[in-house]
């Protein structure tokens, strides 16, 4: 059968004399055709020496241009999403104030030689001292001015993707879009939890509202700590007198510089970085970026204080 023939085998048949002559001519023509088809086009051989250098130089120019462009960018643009330069979720104008520093924590528990448990406070301010006007001012200095005015584009960049229309964040009494920053919000929450330890000093008339407020604060602090994910190792120190180990939390952490962020917030609240409020009618800005003077008795600032 034909299907079993080798593809290289040659089939013979008897030919007449005329057919033989024609076949010789056809074979010669076919041979010449196959020989010529195996030779590369001479035109391409002449073109490539001129085209190839242009292709190579074009790629080289593109690479050099990209290299120079990337090296001209500030580090924040090259590494936008990092702890040291700011995550995508960090407020973009605040990223320039972010820098890292190593901080050794204080306030770790200790035992005296006789086994008495105590907490030393070597820092200039003891934020866990008994309540006083001085202590309240110290906490207020950490968190004051934590609500600032954003312009419309900043509000859209920060909130539009998640919340849609940013007009819901417009405050008539502040004359702008209002935003806080979560570190200062969480510090405020921690202060409210601290006050809960001293109900006789921090009298709270609306107990239900304040209880809800404190429950919110506990959830806020819990999530904030879990979000930070600080994996700095904290050793435990053995105490022979009490025959057990206790945590020595006075270790060094890598932190964002709080002082720089606090200074940035102050400038953004009512300093050189403040967004001036857009006040309605004949009203005027009051206290820099903090509020507008309204005819109606809008208590928006007080309501924000209650709701953080």
Short mmCIF file of C-alpha atoms in Angstrom, two decimals:
data_model
loop_
_atom_site.label_atom_id
_atom_site.label_comp_id
_atom_site.label_asym_id
_atom_site.label_seq_id
_atom_site.Cartn_x
_atom_site.Cartn_y
_atom_site.Cartn_z
CA UNK A 1 0.00 0.00 0.00
CA UNK A 2 1.13 3.53 -0.72
CA UNK A 3 0.79 4.62 2.88
CA UNK A 4 3.61 2.30 3.88
CA UNK A 5 6.05 3.62 1.28
CA UNK A 6 9.02 5.53 2.59
CA UNK A 7 8.67 9.19 1.79
CA UNK A 8 12.24 9.13 0.43
CA UNK A 9 11.71 6.17 -1.87
CA UNK A 10 11.76 6.77 -5.64
CA UNK A 11 9.11 5.33 -7.95
CA UNK A 12 10.22 4.30 -11.40
CA UNK A 13 8.16 3.95 -14.56
CA UNK A 14 9.03 3.43 -18.17
CA UNK A 15 9.17 6.59 -20.23
CA UNK A 16 9.25 7.26 -23.90
CA UNK A 17 12.16 9.01 -25.53
CA UNK A 18 10.31 12.33 -25.82
CA UNK A 19 9.22 12.21 -22.25
CA UNK A 20 12.79 11.52 -21.14
CA UNK A 21 14.09 14.65 -22.86
CA UNK A 22 11.35 16.80 -21.40
CA UNK A 23 11.95 15.33 -17.98
CA UNK A 24 15.65 16.15 -18.18
CA UNK A 25 14.80 19.74 -18.97
CA UNK A 26 12.27 19.90 -16.10
CA UNK A 27 14.75 18.39 -13.67
CA UNK A 28 17.38 20.90 -14.66
CA UNK A 29 14.90 23.75 -14.24
CA UNK A 30 13.76 22.43 -10.85
CA UNK A 31 17.34 22.04 -9.66
CA UNK A 32 18.14 25.59 -10.60
CA UNK A 33 14.99 26.78 -8.82
CA UNK A 34 15.84 24.89 -5.60
CA UNK A 35 19.41 26.16 -5.66
CA UNK A 36 18.30 29.75 -6.01
CA UNK A 37 15.67 29.42 -3.27
CA UNK A 38 18.30 28.27 -0.79
CA UNK A 39 20.30 31.47 -1.19
CA UNK A 40 19.25 34.38 1.12
CA UNK A 41 18.02 37.52 -0.61
CA UNK A 42 20.94 39.75 -1.37
CA UNK A 43 18.81 42.86 -0.73
CA UNK A 44 18.29 41.91 2.95
CA UNK A 45 22.01 41.34 3.29
CA UNK A 46 22.63 44.87 2.11
CA UNK A 47 19.93 46.47 4.38
CA UNK A 48 20.70 44.89 7.77
CA UNK A 49 24.12 46.52 8.28
CA UNK A 50 22.36 49.88 8.09
CA UNK A 51 19.17 49.02 10.05
CA UNK A 52 20.70 47.09 12.96
CA UNK A 53 22.71 50.04 14.38
CA UNK A 54 19.55 52.17 14.38
CA UNK A 55 17.61 49.52 16.29
CA UNK A 56 20.39 49.08 18.85
CA UNK A 57 20.84 52.82 19.32
CA UNK A 58 17.07 53.32 19.74
CA UNK A 59 16.89 50.74 22.52
CA UNK A 60 20.01 52.19 24.15
CA UNK A 61 18.55 55.70 24.06
CA UNK A 62 15.28 54.48 25.58
CA UNK A 63 17.16 52.69 28.37
CA UNK A 64 19.34 55.71 29.16
CA UNK A 65 16.31 58.02 29.16
CA UNK A 66 14.42 55.74 31.58
CA UNK A 67 17.49 55.50 33.82
CA UNK A 68 17.97 59.26 33.95
CA UNK A 69 14.26 59.83 34.62
CA UNK A 70 14.11 57.35 37.49
CA UNK A 71 17.24 58.81 39.05
CA UNK A 72 15.74 62.29 38.86
CA UNK A 73 12.70 61.27 40.94
CA UNK A 74 12.73 61.90 44.69
CA UNK A 75 12.87 58.78 46.88
CA UNK A 76 9.22 59.16 47.89
CA UNK A 77 8.16 58.62 44.28
CA UNK A 78 10.43 55.64 43.80
CA UNK A 79 9.28 53.98 47.02
CA UNK A 80 5.87 55.47 47.55
CA UNK A 81 4.42 52.55 49.42
CA UNK A 82 6.69 51.99 52.42
CA UNK A 83 6.80 52.68 56.14
CA UNK A 84 9.63 55.19 55.74
CA UNK A 85 8.13 57.23 52.90
CA UNK A 86 4.40 56.74 53.38
CA UNK A 87 1.88 54.10 52.48
CA UNK A 88 -0.76 54.61 49.82
CA UNK A 89 -3.27 55.17 52.63
CA UNK A 90 -1.19 57.89 54.30
CA UNK A 91 -2.36 61.44 53.57
CA UNK A 92 -0.20 62.46 50.61
CA UNK A 93 0.72 66.00 51.82
CA UNK A 94 1.89 64.55 55.16
CA UNK A 95 4.33 62.08 53.63
CA UNK A 96 7.08 64.69 53.37
CA UNK A 97 7.07 64.91 57.19
CA UNK A 98 7.71 61.19 57.64
CA UNK A 99 11.14 60.10 58.81
CA UNK A 100 12.35 57.17 60.88
CA UNK A 101 14.17 57.08 64.17
CA UNK A 102 15.05 54.49 66.78
CA UNK A 103 13.29 55.02 70.10
CA UNK A 104 13.88 53.10 73.33
CA UNK A 105 10.60 52.68 75.14
CA UNK A 106 10.27 53.45 78.84
CA UNK A 107 7.74 52.50 81.50
CA UNK A 108 8.50 48.80 81.64
CA UNK A 109 7.59 47.14 84.97
CA UNK A 110 10.35 46.39 87.46
CA UNK A 111 10.85 44.79 90.86
CA UNK A 112 12.80 46.24 93.74
CA UNK A 113 15.26 44.11 95.72
CA UNK A 114 12.56 43.23 98.22
CA UNK A 115 10.22 42.15 95.43
CA UNK A 116 8.02 45.25 95.24
CA UNK A 117 6.45 45.70 91.82
CA UNK A 118 6.69 49.23 90.36
CA UNK A 119 6.86 51.18 87.10
CA UNK A 120 9.63 53.78 86.73
CA UNK A 121 8.99 56.94 84.74
CA UNK A 122 12.31 58.44 83.62
CA UNK A 123 10.69 60.64 80.96
CA UNK A 124 10.10 64.33 81.65
CA UNK A 125 6.33 63.84 81.51
CA UNK A 126 4.56 60.99 83.27
CA UNK A 127 1.43 60.48 81.17
CA UNK A 128 0.06 57.97 83.69
CA UNK A 129 0.33 60.22 86.75
CA UNK A 130 -2.65 61.11 88.91
CA UNK A 131 -5.00 63.52 87.12
CA UNK A 132 -4.26 67.22 87.26
CA UNK A 133 -4.62 70.29 85.03
CA UNK A 134 -0.94 69.95 84.13
CA UNK A 135 -1.40 66.34 83.03
CA UNK A 136 -4.48 67.24 81.00
CA UNK A 137 -2.46 69.91 79.18
CA UNK A 138 0.29 67.39 78.46
CA UNK A 139 -2.19 65.05 76.80
CA UNK A 140 -3.82 67.92 74.94
CA UNK A 141 -0.45 68.96 73.54
CA UNK A 142 -0.19 65.52 71.91
CA UNK A 143 -3.51 65.74 70.09
CA UNK A 144 -4.63 69.38 69.67
CA UNK A 145 -5.60 70.56 66.20
CA UNK A 146 -6.10 67.01 64.99
CA UNK A 147 -8.99 68.02 62.67
CA UNK A 148 -7.88 70.07 59.70
CA UNK A 149 -9.44 71.55 56.58
CA UNK A 150 -8.80 69.80 53.27
CA UNK A 151 -9.28 71.40 49.89
CA UNK A 152 -11.60 69.70 47.43
CA UNK A 153 -8.89 67.86 45.51
CA UNK A 154 -7.30 66.53 48.71
CA UNK A 155 -10.71 65.32 49.87
CA UNK A 156 -11.32 63.56 46.56
CA UNK A 157 -7.88 61.94 46.56
CA UNK A 158 -8.34 60.70 50.13
CA UNK A 159 -12.01 59.69 50.21
CA UNK A 160 -13.71 59.60 46.82
CA UNK A 161 -12.67 56.05 45.90
CA UNK A 162 -14.15 54.59 49.10
CA UNK A 163 -17.01 56.96 49.94
CA UNK A 164 -18.04 58.52 46.63
CA UNK A 165 -19.34 62.08 46.88
CA UNK A 166 -17.06 64.01 49.24
CA UNK A 167 -19.67 66.68 49.94
CA UNK A 168 -20.74 64.60 52.92
CA UNK A 169 -17.47 65.66 54.57
CA UNK A 170 -18.07 69.39 54.11
CA UNK A 171 -18.43 71.32 57.38
CA UNK A 172 -20.19 74.72 57.21
CA UNK A 173 -18.71 75.77 60.54
CA UNK A 174 -15.18 74.93 59.40
CA UNK A 175 -15.57 76.13 55.82
CA UNK A 176 -14.04 73.05 54.24
CA UNK A 177 -13.72 69.29 54.08
CA UNK A 178 -12.70 68.04 57.51
CA UNK A 179 -10.32 65.19 58.26
CA UNK A 180 -8.38 63.92 61.21
CA UNK A 181 -5.34 61.63 61.21
CA UNK A 182 -5.49 58.25 62.83
CA UNK A 183 -2.43 58.40 65.05
CA UNK A 184 -3.78 61.51 66.79
CA UNK A 185 -7.29 60.06 66.87
CA UNK A 186 -5.95 56.94 68.60
CA UNK A 187 -3.97 59.01 71.10
CA UNK A 188 -7.17 60.88 71.92
CA UNK A 189 -8.89 57.51 72.43
CA UNK A 190 -6.14 56.37 74.76
CA UNK A 191 -6.56 59.56 76.78
CA UNK A 192 -10.28 58.89 77.12
CA UNK A 193 -9.56 55.38 78.38
CA UNK A 194 -7.10 56.87 80.88
CA UNK A 195 -9.80 59.21 82.15
CA UNK A 196 -12.05 56.22 82.73
CA UNK A 197 -9.78 55.23 85.64
CA UNK A 198 -10.69 58.45 87.49
CA UNK A 199 -14.48 58.90 87.33
CA UNK A 200 -14.44 61.14 90.39
CA UNK A 201 -12.13 63.60 88.62
CA UNK A 202 -13.50 63.34 85.09
CA UNK A 203 -17.20 63.58 85.83
CA UNK A 204 -19.34 62.37 82.94
CA UNK A 205 -22.99 63.34 83.02
CA UNK A 206 -24.19 61.35 80.00
CA UNK A 207 -22.92 57.97 81.11
CA UNK A 208 -24.42 56.03 78.20
CA UNK A 209 -22.85 58.24 75.53
CA UNK A 210 -19.48 58.18 77.25
CA UNK A 211 -19.65 54.41 77.70
CA UNK A 212 -20.26 53.98 73.97
CA UNK A 213 -17.39 56.38 73.35
CA UNK A 214 -15.04 54.32 75.52
CA UNK A 215 -16.08 51.07 73.85
CA UNK A 216 -15.30 52.64 70.49
CA UNK A 217 -11.92 53.72 71.85
CA UNK A 218 -11.07 50.20 72.99
CA UNK A 219 -11.85 48.87 69.52
CA UNK A 220 -9.84 51.65 67.91
CA UNK A 221 -6.75 50.98 70.03
CA UNK A 222 -7.03 47.22 69.48
CA UNK A 223 -7.19 47.55 65.71
CA UNK A 224 -4.49 50.21 65.61
CA UNK A 225 -2.04 47.99 67.50
CA UNK A 226 -2.82 44.95 65.36
CA UNK A 227 -2.46 47.03 62.21
CA UNK A 228 0.98 48.34 63.18
CA UNK A 229 2.36 44.79 63.38
CA UNK A 230 5.48 45.78 65.34
CA UNK A 231 7.56 42.61 65.71
CA UNK A 232 10.33 44.06 67.90
CA UNK A 233 11.41 41.29 70.31
CA UNK A 234 10.66 41.96 73.98
CA UNK A 235 12.62 39.80 76.47
CA UNK A 236 11.42 38.46 79.79
CA UNK A 237 13.64 38.92 82.82
CA UNK A 238 13.76 36.32 85.59
CA UNK A 239 13.16 37.58 89.13
CA UNK A 240 14.67 35.24 91.70
CA UNK A 241 12.80 36.77 94.63
CA UNK A 242 9.40 36.11 93.04
CA UNK A 243 10.58 33.01 91.17
CA UNK A 244 9.10 33.97 87.82
CA UNK A 245 9.90 36.04 84.74
CA UNK A 246 8.44 39.40 83.81
CA UNK A 247 8.49 41.35 80.58
CA UNK A 248 11.23 43.94 80.06
CA UNK A 249 9.54 46.22 77.53
CA UNK A 250 12.23 48.94 77.58
CA UNK A 251 13.58 47.94 74.18
CA UNK A 252 14.44 49.92 71.05
CA UNK A 253 11.87 50.25 68.27
CA UNK A 254 12.00 51.72 64.78
CA UNK A 255 9.42 54.50 64.75
CA UNK A 256 8.20 57.34 62.64
CA UNK A 257 9.41 60.58 64.20
CA UNK A 258 6.46 61.81 66.24
CA UNK A 259 7.83 65.32 66.73
CA UNK A 260 8.03 65.96 63.01
CA UNK A 261 4.50 64.70 62.41
CA UNK A 262 3.22 66.74 65.35
CA UNK A 263 4.89 69.88 63.93
CA UNK A 264 3.40 69.18 60.51
CA UNK A 265 -0.08 68.87 62.04
CA UNK A 266 0.33 72.19 63.86
CA UNK A 267 1.32 73.93 60.63
CA UNK A 268 -1.53 72.28 58.77
CA UNK A 269 -4.08 73.22 61.44
CA UNK A 270 -3.47 76.97 61.62
CA UNK A 271 0.03 77.62 60.33
CA UNK A 272 1.76 78.02 56.99
CA UNK A 273 0.26 74.81 55.55
CA UNK A 274 -3.34 75.53 56.55
CA UNK A 275 -6.09 75.52 53.95
CA UNK A 276 -8.09 78.69 54.41
CA UNK A 277 -11.79 78.07 55.05
CA UNK A 278 -14.46 79.07 52.58
CA UNK A 279 -16.93 80.86 54.82
CA UNK A 280 -20.50 81.55 53.67
CA UNK A 281 -22.03 84.99 53.33
CA UNK A 282 -20.54 87.77 55.42
CA UNK A 283 -18.87 85.46 57.87
CA UNK A 284 -15.11 85.41 58.23
CA UNK A 285 -12.43 82.87 59.13
CA UNK A 286 -11.60 82.56 62.78
CA UNK A 287 -8.37 81.19 64.27
CA UNK A 288 -6.68 80.51 60.97
CA UNK A 289 -8.09 77.34 59.51
CA UNK A 290 -10.09 76.30 62.54
CA UNK A 291 -13.59 77.66 61.91
CA UNK A 292 -15.94 80.24 60.45
CA UNK A 293 -17.96 82.69 62.55
CA UNK A 294 -21.56 81.78 61.75
CA UNK A 295 -24.78 83.55 62.59
CA UNK A 296 -26.49 80.31 63.54
CA UNK A 297 -25.30 78.45 66.59
CA UNK A 298 -23.49 75.63 64.79
CA UNK A 299 -21.75 73.45 67.32
CA UNK A 300 -19.92 71.31 64.80
CA UNK A 301 -16.56 71.57 66.55
CA UNK A 302 -18.03 70.32 69.81
CA UNK A 303 -19.78 67.44 68.07
CA UNK A 304 -16.50 66.44 66.42
CA UNK A 305 -14.80 66.48 69.78
CA UNK A 306 -17.36 64.02 71.08
CA UNK A 307 -17.09 61.82 68.00
CA UNK A 308 -13.29 62.22 67.76
#
